[in-house]
Coordinates of C-alpha atoms in Angstrom, one line a residue:
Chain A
X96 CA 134.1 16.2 -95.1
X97 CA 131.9 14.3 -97.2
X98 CA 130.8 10.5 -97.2
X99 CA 132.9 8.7 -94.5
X100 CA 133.9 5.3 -95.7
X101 CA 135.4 3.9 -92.4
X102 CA 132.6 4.2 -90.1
X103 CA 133.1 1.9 -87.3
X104 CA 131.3 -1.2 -87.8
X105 CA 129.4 -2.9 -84.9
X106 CA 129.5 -6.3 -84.2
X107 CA 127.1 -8.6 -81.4
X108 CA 128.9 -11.6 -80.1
X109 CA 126.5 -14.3 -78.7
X110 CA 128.5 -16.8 -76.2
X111 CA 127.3 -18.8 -73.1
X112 CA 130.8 -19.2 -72.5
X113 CA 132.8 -16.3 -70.4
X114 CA 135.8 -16.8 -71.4
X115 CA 134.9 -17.4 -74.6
X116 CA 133.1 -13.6 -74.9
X117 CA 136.4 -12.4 -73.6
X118 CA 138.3 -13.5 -76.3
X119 CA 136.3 -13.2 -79.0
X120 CA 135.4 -8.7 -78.0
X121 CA 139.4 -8.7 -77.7
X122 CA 139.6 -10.3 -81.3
X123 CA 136.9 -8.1 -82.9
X124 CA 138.2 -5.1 -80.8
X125 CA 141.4 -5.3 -82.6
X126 CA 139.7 -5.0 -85.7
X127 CA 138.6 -2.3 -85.3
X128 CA 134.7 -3.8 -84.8
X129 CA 132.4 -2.1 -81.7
X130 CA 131.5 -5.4 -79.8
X131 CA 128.3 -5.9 -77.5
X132 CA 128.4 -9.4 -75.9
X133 CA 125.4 -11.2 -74.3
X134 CA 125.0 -14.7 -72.8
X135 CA 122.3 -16.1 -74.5
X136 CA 120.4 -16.0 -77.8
X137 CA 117.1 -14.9 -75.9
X138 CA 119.4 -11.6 -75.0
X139 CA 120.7 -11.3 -78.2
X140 CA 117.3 -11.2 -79.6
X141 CA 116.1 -8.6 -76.7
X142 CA 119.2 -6.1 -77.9
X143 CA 117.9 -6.3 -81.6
X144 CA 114.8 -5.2 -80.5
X145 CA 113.2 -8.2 -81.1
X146 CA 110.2 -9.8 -78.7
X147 CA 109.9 -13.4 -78.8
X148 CA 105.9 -12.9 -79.2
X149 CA 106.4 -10.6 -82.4
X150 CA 107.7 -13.8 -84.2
X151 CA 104.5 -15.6 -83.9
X152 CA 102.4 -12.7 -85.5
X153 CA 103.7 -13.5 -88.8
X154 CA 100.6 -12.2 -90.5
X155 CA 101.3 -8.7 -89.7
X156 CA 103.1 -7.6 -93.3
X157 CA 104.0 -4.3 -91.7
X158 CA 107.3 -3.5 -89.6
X159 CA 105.9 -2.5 -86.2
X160 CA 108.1 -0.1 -83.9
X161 CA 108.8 -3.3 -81.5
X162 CA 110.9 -5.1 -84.3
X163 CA 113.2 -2.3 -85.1
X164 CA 116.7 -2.8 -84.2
X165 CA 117.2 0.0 -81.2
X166 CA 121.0 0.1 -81.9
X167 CA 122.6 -0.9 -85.7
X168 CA 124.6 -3.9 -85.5
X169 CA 126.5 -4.9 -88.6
X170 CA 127.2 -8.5 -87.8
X171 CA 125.9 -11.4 -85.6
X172 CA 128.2 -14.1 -84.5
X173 CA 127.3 -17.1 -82.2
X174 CA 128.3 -19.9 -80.7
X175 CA 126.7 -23.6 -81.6
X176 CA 126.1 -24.8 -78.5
X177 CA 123.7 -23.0 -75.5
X178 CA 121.6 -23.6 -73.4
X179 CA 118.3 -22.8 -73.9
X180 CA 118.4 -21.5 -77.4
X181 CA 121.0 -22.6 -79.6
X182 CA 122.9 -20.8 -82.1
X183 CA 121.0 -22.2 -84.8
X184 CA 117.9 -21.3 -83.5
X185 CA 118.9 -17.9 -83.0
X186 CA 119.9 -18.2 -86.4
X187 CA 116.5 -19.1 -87.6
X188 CA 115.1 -16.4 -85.9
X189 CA 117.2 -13.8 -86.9
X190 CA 116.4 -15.1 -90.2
X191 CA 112.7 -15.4 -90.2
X192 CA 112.6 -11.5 -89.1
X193 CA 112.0 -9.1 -91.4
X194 CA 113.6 -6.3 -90.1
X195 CA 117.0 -8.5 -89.1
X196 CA 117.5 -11.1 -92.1
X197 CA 119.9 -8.5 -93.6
X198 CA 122.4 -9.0 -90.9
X199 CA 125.2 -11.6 -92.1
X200 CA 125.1 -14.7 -89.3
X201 CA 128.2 -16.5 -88.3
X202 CA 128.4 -19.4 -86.3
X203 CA 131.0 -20.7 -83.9
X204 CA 131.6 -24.4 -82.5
X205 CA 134.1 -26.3 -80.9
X206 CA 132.8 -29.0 -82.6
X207 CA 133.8 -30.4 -86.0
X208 CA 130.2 -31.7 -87.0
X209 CA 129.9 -31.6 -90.9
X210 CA 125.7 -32.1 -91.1
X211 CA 125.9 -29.2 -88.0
X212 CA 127.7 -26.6 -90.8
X213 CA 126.2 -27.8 -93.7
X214 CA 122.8 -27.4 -91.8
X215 CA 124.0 -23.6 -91.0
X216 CA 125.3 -22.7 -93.5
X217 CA 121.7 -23.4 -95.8
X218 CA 120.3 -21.8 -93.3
X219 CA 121.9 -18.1 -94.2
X220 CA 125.0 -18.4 -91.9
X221 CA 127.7 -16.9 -93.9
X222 CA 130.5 -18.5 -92.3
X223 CA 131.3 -21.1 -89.6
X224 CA 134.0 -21.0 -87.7
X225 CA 135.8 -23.7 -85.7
X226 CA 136.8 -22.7 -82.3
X227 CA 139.1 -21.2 -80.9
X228 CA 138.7 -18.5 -83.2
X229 CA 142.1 -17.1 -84.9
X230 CA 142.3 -13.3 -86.0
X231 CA 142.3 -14.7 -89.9
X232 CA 139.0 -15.8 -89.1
X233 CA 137.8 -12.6 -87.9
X234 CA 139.4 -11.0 -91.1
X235 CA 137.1 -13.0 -93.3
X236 CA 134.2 -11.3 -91.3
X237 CA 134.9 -8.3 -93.5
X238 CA 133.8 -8.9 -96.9
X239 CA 130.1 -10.0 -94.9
X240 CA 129.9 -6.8 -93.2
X241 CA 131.1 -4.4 -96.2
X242 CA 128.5 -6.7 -98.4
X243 CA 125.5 -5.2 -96.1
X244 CA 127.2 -1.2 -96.0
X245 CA 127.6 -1.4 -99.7
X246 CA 123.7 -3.0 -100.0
X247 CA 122.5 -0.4 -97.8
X248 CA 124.4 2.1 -99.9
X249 CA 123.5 0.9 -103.2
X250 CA 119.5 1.0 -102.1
X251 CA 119.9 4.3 -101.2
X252 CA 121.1 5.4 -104.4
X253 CA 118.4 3.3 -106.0
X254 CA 115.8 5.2 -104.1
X255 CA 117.6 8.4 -105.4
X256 CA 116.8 7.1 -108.4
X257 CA 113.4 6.5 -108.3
X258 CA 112.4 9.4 -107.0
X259 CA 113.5 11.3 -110.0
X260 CA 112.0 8.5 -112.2
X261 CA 108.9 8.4 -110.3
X262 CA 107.6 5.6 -107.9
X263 CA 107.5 2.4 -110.4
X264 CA 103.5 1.1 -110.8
X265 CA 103.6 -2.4 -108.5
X266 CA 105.1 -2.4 -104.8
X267 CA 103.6 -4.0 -101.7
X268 CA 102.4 -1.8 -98.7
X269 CA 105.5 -2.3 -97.3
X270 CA 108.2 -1.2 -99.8
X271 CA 105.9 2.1 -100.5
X272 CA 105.8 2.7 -96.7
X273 CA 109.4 2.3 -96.4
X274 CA 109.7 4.0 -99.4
X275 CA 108.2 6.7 -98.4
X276 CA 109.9 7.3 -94.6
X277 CA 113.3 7.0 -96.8
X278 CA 112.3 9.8 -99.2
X279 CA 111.2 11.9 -96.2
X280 CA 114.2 11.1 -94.4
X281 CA 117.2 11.4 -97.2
X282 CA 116.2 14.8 -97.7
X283 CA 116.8 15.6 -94.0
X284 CA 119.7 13.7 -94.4
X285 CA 121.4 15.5 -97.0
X286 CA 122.3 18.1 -94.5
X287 CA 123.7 15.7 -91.9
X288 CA 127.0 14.2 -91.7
X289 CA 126.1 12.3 -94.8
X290 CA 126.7 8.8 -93.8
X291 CA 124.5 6.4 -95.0
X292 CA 122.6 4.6 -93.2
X293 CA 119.1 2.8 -93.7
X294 CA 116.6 5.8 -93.3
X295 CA 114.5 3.2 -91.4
X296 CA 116.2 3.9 -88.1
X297 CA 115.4 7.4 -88.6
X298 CA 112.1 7.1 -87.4
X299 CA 112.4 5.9 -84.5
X300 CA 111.5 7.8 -81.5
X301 CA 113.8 11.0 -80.8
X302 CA 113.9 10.2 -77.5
X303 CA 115.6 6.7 -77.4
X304 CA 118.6 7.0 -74.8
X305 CA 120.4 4.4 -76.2
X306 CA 123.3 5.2 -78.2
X307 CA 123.9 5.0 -81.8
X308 CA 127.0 3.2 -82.9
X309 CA 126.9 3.4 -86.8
X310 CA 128.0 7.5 -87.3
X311 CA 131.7 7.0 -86.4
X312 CA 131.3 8.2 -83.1
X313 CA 133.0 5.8 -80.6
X314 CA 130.6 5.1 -78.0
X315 CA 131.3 2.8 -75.1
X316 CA 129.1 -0.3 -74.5
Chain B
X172 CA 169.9 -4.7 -66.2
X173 CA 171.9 -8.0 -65.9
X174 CA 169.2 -9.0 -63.4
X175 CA 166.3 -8.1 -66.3
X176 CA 168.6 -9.6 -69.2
X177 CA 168.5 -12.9 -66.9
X178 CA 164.4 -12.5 -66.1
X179 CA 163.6 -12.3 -69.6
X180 CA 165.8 -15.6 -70.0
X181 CA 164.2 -17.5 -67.5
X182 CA 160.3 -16.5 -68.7
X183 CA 161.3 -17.4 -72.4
X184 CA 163.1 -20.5 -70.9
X185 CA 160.0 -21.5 -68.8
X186 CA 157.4 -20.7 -71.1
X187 CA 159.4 -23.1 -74.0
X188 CA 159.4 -25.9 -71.5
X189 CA 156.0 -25.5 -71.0
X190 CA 154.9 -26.0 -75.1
X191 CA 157.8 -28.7 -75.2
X192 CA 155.5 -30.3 -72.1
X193 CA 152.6 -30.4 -74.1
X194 CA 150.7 -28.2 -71.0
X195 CA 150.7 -25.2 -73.6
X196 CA 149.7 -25.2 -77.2
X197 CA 150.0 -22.7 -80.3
X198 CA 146.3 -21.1 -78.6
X199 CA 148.6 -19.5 -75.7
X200 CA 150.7 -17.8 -77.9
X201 CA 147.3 -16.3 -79.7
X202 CA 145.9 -15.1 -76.4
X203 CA 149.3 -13.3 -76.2
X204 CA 149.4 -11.7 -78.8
X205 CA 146.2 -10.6 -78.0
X206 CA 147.6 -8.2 -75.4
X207 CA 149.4 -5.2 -75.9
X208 CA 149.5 -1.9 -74.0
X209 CA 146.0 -1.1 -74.1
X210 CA 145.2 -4.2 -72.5
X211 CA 148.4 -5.3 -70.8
X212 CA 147.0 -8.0 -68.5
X213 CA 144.5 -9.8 -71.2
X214 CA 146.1 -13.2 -70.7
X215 CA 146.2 -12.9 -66.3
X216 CA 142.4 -11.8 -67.1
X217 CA 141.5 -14.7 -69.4
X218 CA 143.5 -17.1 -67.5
X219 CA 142.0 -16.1 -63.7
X220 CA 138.9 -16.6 -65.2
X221 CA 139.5 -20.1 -66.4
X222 CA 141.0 -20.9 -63.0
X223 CA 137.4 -20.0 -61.6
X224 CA 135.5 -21.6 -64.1
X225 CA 137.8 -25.0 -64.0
X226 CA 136.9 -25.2 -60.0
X227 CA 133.0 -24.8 -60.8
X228 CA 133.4 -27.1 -62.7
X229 CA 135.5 -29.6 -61.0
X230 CA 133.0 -29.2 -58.1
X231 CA 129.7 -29.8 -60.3
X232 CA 131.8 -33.1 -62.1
X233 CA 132.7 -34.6 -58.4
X234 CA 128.9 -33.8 -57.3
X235 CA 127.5 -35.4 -60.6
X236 CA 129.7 -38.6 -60.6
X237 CA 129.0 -39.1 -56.7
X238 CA 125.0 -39.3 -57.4
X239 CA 123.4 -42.6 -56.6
X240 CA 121.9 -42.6 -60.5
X241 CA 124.7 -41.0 -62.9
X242 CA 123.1 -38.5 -65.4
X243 CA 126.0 -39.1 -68.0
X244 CA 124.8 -36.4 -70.1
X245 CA 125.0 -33.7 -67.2
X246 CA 128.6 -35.3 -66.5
X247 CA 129.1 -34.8 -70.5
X248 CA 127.9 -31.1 -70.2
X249 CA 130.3 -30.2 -68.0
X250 CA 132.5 -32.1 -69.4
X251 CA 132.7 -30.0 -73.0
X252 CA 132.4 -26.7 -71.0
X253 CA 135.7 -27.8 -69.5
X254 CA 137.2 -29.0 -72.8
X255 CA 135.5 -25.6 -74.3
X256 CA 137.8 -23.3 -72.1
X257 CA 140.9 -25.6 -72.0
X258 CA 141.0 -25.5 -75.2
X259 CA 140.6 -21.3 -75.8
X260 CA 143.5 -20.8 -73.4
X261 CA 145.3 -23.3 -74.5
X262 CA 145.8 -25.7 -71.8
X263 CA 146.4 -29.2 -73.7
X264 CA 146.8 -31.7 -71.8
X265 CA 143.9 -30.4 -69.6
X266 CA 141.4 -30.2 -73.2
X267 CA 143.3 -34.0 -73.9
X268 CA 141.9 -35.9 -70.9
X269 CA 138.5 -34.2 -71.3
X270 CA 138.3 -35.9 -75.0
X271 CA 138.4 -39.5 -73.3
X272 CA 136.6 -38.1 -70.9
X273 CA 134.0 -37.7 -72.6
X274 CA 134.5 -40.8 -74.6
X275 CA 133.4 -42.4 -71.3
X276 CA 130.7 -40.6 -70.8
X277 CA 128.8 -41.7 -74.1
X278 CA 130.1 -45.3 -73.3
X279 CA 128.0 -44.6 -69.3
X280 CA 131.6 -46.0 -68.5
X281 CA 131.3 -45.0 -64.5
X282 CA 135.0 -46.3 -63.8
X283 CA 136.2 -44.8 -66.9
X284 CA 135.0 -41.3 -65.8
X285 CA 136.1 -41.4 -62.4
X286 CA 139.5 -42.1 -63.9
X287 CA 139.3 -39.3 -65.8
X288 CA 137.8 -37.0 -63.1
X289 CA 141.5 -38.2 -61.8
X290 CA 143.7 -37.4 -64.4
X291 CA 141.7 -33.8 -64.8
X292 CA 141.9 -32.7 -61.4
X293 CA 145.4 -33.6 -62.2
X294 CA 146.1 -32.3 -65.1
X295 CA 144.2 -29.0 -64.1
X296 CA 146.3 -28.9 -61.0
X297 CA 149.9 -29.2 -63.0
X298 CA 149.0 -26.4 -65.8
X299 CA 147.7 -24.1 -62.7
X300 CA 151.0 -23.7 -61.1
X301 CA 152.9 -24.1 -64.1
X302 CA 150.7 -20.6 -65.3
X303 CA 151.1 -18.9 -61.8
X304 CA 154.8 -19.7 -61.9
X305 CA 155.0 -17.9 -65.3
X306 CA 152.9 -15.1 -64.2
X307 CA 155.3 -14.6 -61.0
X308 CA 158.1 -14.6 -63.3
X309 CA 156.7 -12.0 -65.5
X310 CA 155.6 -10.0 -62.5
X311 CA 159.6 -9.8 -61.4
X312 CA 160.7 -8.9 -64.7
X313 CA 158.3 -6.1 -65.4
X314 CA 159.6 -4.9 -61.7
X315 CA 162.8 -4.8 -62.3
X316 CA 162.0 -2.9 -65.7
X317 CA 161.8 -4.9 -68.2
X318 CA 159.2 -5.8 -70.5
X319 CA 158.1 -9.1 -71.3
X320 CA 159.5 -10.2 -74.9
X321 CA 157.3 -10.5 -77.7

């Protein structure tokens, strides 16, 4: 059938606010997007597969299995104001994590607070929206998401690349070990449904029971 | 189909008086065009929860404002939840009182706030049965056969 462009795309919708979540997965449902929603940025961090205690180890260079994402999420977006941890604190951390900076950040508010955007938006929050969000906001989400598909695509070919080239002279424990588990796993790959997808999640543990969202199966939440 | 002809007449009659009223704004008319057949009851579901939420809250603002010491910045929390939810379903006048509302509430103005606590409950109260009225209406028309009008 060959490389699927319009694999479904899944978003993570961080909102304190019930009513809010519910109108924000009805919004991203009709675009098409998966949506997982969570009440808090401590269990938004928990479905990314992130520990709180990971993120003080900062001295470890190398990804460790308990920072992988368990399921692929495409795109974060959060409200400003939570208890607890704020959006931009969630931002931070999503941020300061190797193995989740990737993922384009969008924050909401109800508030109108130009130091609170600016402030977000240097942070690496590609957009912020005022609330109540309208469906043309959740169009502009698009470009964000197809941005990370196309990186992951284009890094794949890259590696493609270099393996015909040979490996180039000067990379850092961690690009040769990623490296590597991507050379291993394209070639396994090849034969699969030929989506493309970072390798990394490939080797994970084959016994994960969660499911995967990123191979254009629909999957419920 | 006279009978459905004059139900569709009276929701799209109602439902104008209501934006003309100020109780609705343009955010009602996103949340309904957020349903469709796969989700045919989005805006009952988004609107029950409101009116649970809206009666939390109403409870936790009448506890907070009765304390002997007033923690104006609890009162204030609750306070933008309230105007949070108002304002995604699109209840105006409701979100409108909790802007002074919280005006008050920076200025530690106690009268001010129980005035407002007031004109909320109030305002909360009108938009309430102005919604259940519209869902009733909706709920004869769709049982005589029609459909609601787009």
């Amino acid at each position: 059938m060959g490389i699927s462009t319009e694999s479904q795309f899944h978003v993570l919708a961080v909102d304190d606010s019930l009513i809010d979540r519910k109108l924000i997965e009805r919004l991203l449902k009709t675009s098409s997007y998966q949506v997982t929603t969570v009440d808090s940025g401590t269990k938004a961090l928990e479905f990314l597969g992130v520990h709180e205690d990971d993120q003080s180890n900062s001295d470890i260079p190398s990804v460790s299995p308990n920072t992988h994402q368990e399921v692929e999420v495409n795109l974060i977006i959060t409200d400003y104001c939570m208890p607890g941890m704020t959006g931009y604190d969630l931002l931070r951390k999503i941020k300061e994590s190797s193995s989740l900076r990737n993922i384009p950040v969008v924050i909401m508010s109800s508030e109108n607070v130009p130091s609170r955007i600016s402030r977000c938006l240097e942070e690496g929050a590609e957009e912020f929206f005022l609330k109540p969000v309208r469906p043309s906001d959740v169009n502009r989400l698009r470009p964000h998401i197809m941005k990370t598909k196309l990186k992951d695509q284009q890094e794949d070919k890259q590696e493609n690349k270099e393996e015909e080239l040979g490996k180039p002279e000067f990379q850092s424990r961690e690009e040769k070990e990623e490296q590597q588990q991507q050379q291993h796993h394209h070639l396994q790959q090849q034969h699969s449904n030929g989506n493309k997808r970072k390798a990394l999640e490939e080797g994970l543990s084959p016994d994960r029971t969660r499911p995967r969202y990123n191979n254009g199966l629909t999957t419920v939440v | 189909m006279d009978g459905v002809a004059q139900l569709q007449k009276q929701l799209v009659d109602y439902t104008a008086s209501l934006f003309q009223e100020g109780f609705l704004d343009e955010q009602f008319n996103q949340l309904q065009q957020l349903q469709d057949e796969s989700n045919p009851d989005f805006v009952v579901e988004v609107v029950s929860l409101f009116f649970e939420d809206s009666e939390r809250l109403l409870n936790e603002l009448a506890k907070a404002l009765e304390q002997k010491t007033i923690d104006f910045r609890k009162v204030d929390a609750h306070v933008h939840q309230f105007k949070g939810s108002s304002s995604s379903i699109g209840a105006q006048r409701v979100q409108k009182v909790c802007i002074a509302f919280r005006n008050y509430c920076e200025e530690q103005n106690i009268e001010g706030c129980l005035k407002c606590l007031q004109q909320v409950k109030h305002e909360y109260s009108l938009v309430k049965s102005k919604l259940e009225t519209l869902f009733k209406i909706e709920k004869q028309l769709i049982a005589a056969g029609g459909s609601i009008p787009t």
